XYZ file of C-alpha atoms in Angstrom:
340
model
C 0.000 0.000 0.000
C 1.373 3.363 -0.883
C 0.560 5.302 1.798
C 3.498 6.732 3.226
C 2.720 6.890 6.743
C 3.500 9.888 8.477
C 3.621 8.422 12.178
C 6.942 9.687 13.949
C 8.504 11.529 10.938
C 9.967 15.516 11.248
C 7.103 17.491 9.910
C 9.415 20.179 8.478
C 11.120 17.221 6.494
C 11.223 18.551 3.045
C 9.536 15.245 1.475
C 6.642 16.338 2.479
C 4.907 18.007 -1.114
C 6.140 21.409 -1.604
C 3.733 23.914 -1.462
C 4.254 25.954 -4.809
C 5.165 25.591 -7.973
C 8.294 27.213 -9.446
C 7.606 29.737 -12.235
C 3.812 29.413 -12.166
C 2.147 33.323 -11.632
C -0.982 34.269 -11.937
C -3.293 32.541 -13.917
C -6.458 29.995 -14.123
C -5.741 26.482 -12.632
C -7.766 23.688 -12.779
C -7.798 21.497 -9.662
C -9.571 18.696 -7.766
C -10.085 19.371 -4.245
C -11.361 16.044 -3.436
C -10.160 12.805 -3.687
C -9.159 9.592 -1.845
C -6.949 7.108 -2.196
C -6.630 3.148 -0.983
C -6.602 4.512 2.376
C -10.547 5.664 2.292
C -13.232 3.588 2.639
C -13.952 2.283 -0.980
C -11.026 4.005 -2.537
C -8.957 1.789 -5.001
C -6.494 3.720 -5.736
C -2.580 4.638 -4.838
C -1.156 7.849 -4.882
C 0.669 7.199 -7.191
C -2.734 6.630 -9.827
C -4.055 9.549 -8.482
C -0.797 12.020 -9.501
C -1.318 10.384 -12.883
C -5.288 10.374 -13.360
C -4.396 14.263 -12.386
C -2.078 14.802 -15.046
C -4.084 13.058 -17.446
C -7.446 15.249 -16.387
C -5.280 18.348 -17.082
C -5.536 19.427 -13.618
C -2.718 21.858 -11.874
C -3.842 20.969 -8.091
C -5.368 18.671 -5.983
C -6.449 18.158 -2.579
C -6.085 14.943 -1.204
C -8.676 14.428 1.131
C -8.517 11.003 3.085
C -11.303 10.066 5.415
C -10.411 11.083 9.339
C -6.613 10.119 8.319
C -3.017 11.762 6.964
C -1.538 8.640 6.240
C -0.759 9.788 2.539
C 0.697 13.295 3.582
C 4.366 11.899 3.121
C 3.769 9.793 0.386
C 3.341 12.948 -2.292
C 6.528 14.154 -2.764
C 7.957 11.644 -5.412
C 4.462 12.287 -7.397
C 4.756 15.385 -7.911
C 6.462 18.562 -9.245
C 6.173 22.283 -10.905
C 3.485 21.154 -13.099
C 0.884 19.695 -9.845
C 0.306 21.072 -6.400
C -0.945 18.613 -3.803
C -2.942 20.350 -1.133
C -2.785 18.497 2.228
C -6.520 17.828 3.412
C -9.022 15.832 5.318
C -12.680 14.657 4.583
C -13.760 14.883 8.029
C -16.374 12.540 8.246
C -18.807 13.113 11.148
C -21.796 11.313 12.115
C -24.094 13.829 10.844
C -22.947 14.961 7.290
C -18.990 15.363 5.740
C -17.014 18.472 5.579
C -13.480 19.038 3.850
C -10.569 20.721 5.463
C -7.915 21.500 3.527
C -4.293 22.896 3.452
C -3.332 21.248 6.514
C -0.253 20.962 7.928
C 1.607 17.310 7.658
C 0.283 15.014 9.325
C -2.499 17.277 11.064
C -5.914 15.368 11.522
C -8.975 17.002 13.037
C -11.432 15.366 15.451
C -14.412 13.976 13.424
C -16.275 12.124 17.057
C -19.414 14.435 16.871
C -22.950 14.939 15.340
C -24.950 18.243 15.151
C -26.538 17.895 18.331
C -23.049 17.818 19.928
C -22.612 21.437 19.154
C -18.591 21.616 18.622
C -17.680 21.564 14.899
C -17.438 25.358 15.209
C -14.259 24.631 17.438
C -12.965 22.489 14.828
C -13.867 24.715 11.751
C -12.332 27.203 13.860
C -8.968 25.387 14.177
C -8.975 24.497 10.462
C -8.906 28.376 9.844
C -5.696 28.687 12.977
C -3.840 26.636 10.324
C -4.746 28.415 7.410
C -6.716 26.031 5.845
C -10.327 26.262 4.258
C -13.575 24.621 5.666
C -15.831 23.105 2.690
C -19.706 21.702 3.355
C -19.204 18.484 1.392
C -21.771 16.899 -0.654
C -24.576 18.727 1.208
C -27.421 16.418 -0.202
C -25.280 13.101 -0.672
C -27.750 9.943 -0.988
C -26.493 7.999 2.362
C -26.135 8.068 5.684
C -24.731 10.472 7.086
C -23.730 11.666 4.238
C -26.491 14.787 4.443
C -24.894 17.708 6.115
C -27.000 18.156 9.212
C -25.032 21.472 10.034
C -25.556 24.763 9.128
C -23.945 27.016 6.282
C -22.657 29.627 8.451
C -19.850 28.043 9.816
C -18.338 26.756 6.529
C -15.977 28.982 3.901
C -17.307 27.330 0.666
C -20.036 25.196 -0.592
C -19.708 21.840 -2.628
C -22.396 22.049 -4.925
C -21.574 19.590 -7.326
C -19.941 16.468 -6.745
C -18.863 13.467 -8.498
C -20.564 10.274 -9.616
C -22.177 7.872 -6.919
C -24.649 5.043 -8.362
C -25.149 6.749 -11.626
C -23.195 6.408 -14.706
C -23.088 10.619 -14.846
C -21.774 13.148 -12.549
C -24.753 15.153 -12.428
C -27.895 13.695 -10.560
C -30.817 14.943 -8.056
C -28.540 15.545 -4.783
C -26.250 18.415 -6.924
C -29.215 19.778 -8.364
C -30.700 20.005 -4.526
C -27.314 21.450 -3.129
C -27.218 24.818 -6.097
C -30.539 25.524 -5.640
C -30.044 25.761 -1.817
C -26.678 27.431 -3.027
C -28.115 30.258 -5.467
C -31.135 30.676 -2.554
C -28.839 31.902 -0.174
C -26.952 34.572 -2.301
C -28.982 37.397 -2.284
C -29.595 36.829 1.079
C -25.795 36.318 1.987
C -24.782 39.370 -0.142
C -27.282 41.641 1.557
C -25.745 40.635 5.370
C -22.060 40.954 3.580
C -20.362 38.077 3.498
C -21.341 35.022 0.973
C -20.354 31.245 0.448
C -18.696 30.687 -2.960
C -19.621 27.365 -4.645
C -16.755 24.450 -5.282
C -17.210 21.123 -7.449
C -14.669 18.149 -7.054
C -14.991 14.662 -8.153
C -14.663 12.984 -4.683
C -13.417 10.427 -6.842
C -12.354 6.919 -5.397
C -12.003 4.941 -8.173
C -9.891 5.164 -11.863
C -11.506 7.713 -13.912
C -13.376 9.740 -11.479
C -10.799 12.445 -11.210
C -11.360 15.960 -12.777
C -15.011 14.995 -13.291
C -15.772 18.096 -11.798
C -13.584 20.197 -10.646
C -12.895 23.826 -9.961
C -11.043 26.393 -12.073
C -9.038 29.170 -9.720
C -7.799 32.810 -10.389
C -4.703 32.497 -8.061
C -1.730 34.981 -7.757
C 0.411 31.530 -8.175
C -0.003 28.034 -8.177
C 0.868 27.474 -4.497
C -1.821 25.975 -1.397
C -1.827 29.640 -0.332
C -2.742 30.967 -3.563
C -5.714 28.788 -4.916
C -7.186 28.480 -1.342
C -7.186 32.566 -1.458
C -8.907 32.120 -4.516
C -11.257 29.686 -3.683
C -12.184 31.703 -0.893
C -13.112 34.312 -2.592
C -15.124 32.938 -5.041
C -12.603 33.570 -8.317
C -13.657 30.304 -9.499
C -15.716 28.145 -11.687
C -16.484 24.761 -12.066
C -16.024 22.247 -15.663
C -17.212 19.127 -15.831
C -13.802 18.339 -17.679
C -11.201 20.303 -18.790
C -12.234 20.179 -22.560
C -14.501 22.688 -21.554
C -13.811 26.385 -21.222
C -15.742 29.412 -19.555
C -14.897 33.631 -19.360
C -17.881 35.111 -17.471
C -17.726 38.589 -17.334
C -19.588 41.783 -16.483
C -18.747 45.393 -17.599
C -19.721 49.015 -17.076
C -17.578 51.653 -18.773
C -14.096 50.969 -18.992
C -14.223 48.406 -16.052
C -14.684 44.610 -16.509
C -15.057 42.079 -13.441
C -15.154 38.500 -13.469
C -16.525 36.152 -10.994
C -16.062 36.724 -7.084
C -15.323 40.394 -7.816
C -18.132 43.810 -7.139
C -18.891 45.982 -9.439
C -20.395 49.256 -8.843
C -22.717 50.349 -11.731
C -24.946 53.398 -10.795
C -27.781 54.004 -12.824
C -26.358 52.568 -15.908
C -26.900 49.209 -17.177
C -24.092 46.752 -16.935
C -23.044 44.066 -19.831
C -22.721 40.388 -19.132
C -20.823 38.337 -21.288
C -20.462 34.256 -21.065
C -17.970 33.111 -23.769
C -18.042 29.380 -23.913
C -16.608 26.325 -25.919
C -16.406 22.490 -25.488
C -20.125 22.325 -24.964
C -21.870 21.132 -28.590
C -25.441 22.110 -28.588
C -25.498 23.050 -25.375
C -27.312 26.088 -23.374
C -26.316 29.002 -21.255
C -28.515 30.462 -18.378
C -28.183 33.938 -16.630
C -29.537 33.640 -12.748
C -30.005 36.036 -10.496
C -31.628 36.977 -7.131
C -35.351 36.372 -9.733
C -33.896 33.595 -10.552
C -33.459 31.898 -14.321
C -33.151 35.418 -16.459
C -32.075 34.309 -19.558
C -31.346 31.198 -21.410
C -29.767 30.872 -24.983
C -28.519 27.706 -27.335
C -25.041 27.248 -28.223
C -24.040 26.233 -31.858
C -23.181 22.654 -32.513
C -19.860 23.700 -32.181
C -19.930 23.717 -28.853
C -18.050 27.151 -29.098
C -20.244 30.885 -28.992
C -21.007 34.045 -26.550
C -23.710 35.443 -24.762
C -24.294 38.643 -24.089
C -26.941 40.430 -21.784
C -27.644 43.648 -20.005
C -28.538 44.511 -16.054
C -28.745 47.017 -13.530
C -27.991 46.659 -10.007
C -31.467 47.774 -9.307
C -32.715 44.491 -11.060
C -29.981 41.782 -8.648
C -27.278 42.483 -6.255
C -25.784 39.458 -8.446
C -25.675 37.025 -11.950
C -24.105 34.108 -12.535
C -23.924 31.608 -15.065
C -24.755 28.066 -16.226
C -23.942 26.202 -19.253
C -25.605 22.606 -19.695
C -24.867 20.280 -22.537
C -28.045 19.110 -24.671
C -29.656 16.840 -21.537
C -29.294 18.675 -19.249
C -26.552 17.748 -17.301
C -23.923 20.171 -16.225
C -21.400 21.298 -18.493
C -19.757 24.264 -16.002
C -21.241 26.967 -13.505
C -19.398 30.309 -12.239
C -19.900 31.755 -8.793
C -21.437 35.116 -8.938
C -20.562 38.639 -10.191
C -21.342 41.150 -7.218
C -23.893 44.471 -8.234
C -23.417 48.109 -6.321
């Protein structure tokens, strides 16, 4: 088993996975912040398989999020290099839903021995954040037990709205659907009171092929566990459900153009929103807002095209998009463009 066991070992020792990538600045990066490895429950896979299903997916990062262990925090190091990131994580599995914790420190495992009614995860989201890390609601709506989150929104940084294949032979099915319409509820809501939850999607994948299928797309000032989680955080992201795919979502007023996570102050004037898309033949894109569905329009058989549509502030104190190949499953989603 390749799980390079971290008991006893000098966290500081350098074989640990390095935390950035040399000469990678700012740019989009595609990564999986969710995934297990032989040393889950039902995982059948090595590290090893998972650096090279990452590779293969065209991802840049990945979190590696074991369940309630870091046994494969030291095992990374000979996987890896300037062209993937592995962020050290944790899917803390509780007995009352799942949450993700990640950029950890080596070897650093948080308590998972509670329910809702116990009234503590605060404490532990809370020591997650000490660390540095980021606190994800996992799989809000997943089919099993336990596997609902029982806990409320307010304690987490993010929201995993869409994640991977369970029973079904696609990666898009009833309990996603249920967690972005809770997700897109809460925004106006959220926006108003100041402080909102951006949306994630990760594969949770735990078996060859999974990875990538979704998985987030990150604005970061580098490619470095610092700089995507900073980006994650503050919603600079989108999701694909593979990286064939390709999304700019933008809204402009004047000279200034923002993309997602950012605010943009329009006055009185109307403000332009532009979705440029391609890898999605036939597909459609949808404008949503605090009304709800706004605006819908087909894509060309191409798969490549752009969308364009105006708003006011007055109208949303948000939009965000969707794109959805020809049956409706998800082809990508952005988190939200802020209105002044």
């Amino acid at each position: 088993m390749d799980s390079g066991d971290v008991a006893g070992r000098d966290l500081t020792d350098p074989q640990f996975p390095p935390v950035r990538a040399a000469g990678r600045g700012r740019g989009w990066y595609r990564g999986d912040c969710h995934v297990h490895s032989v040393c889950s429950n039902g995982g059948e896979l090595t590290t090893a398989q998972l650096a090279v299903g990452a590779r293969a997916a065209g991802l840049d990062f990945l979190a590696i999020t074991e369940h309630n262990t870091a046994e494969t925090h030291g095992s990374w190091s000979r996987h890896i290099g300037d062209d993937l990131v592995v962020i050290l994580g944790q899917e803390v599995v509780t007995r009352t839903g799942h949450w993700l914790a990640l950029g950890l420190q080596p070897g650093q495992v948080v308590d998972w021995r509670y329910g809702v009614r116990d009234d503590v995860i605060d404490r532990h989201l809370a020591e997650v954040r000490r660390a540095g890390g980021l606190c994800v609601a996992a799989h809000p709506y997943a089919p099993y037990a336990s596997g609902t989150l029982m806990y409320p929104y307010r304690g987490f940084d993010v929201v995993e709205v869409w994640n991977g294949q369970w029973s079904s032979d696609v990666s898009w099915q009833a309990d996603n659907e249920a967690a972005l319409a809770e997700w897109g509820r809460s925004l106006a809501a959220e926006i108003h009171q100041g402080r909102w939850r951006p949306a994630v999607g990760n594969s949770d994948a735990h078996l060859e092929g999974q990875i990538g299928s979704p998985h987030t797309v990150v604005l970061a000032g580098e490619l470095s566990t610092d700089a995507v989680l900073a980006g994650i955080r503050a919603g600079h992201s989108w999701i694909a459900a593979s990286h064939s795919i390709d999304l700019s979502f933008t809204v402009s007023n004047g000279h200034r153009s923002v993309a997602m996570g950012e605010w943009l102050k329009t006055g009185d004037e109307p403000a332009v929103v532009r979705v440029d898309v391609r890898g999605v033949p036939g597909g459609a894109v949808s404008l949503h807002t605090e009304r709800g569905k706004v605006f819908g329009e087909s894509l060309p058989d191409t798969g490549s095209g752009t969308v364009e549509w105006h708003i006011t502030a007055e109208e949303s104190a948000f939009v965000r998009s969707e794109v959805r190949y020809v049956n409706g499953n998800m082809a990508a989603l952005s988190n939200p463009v802020i209105l002044t």
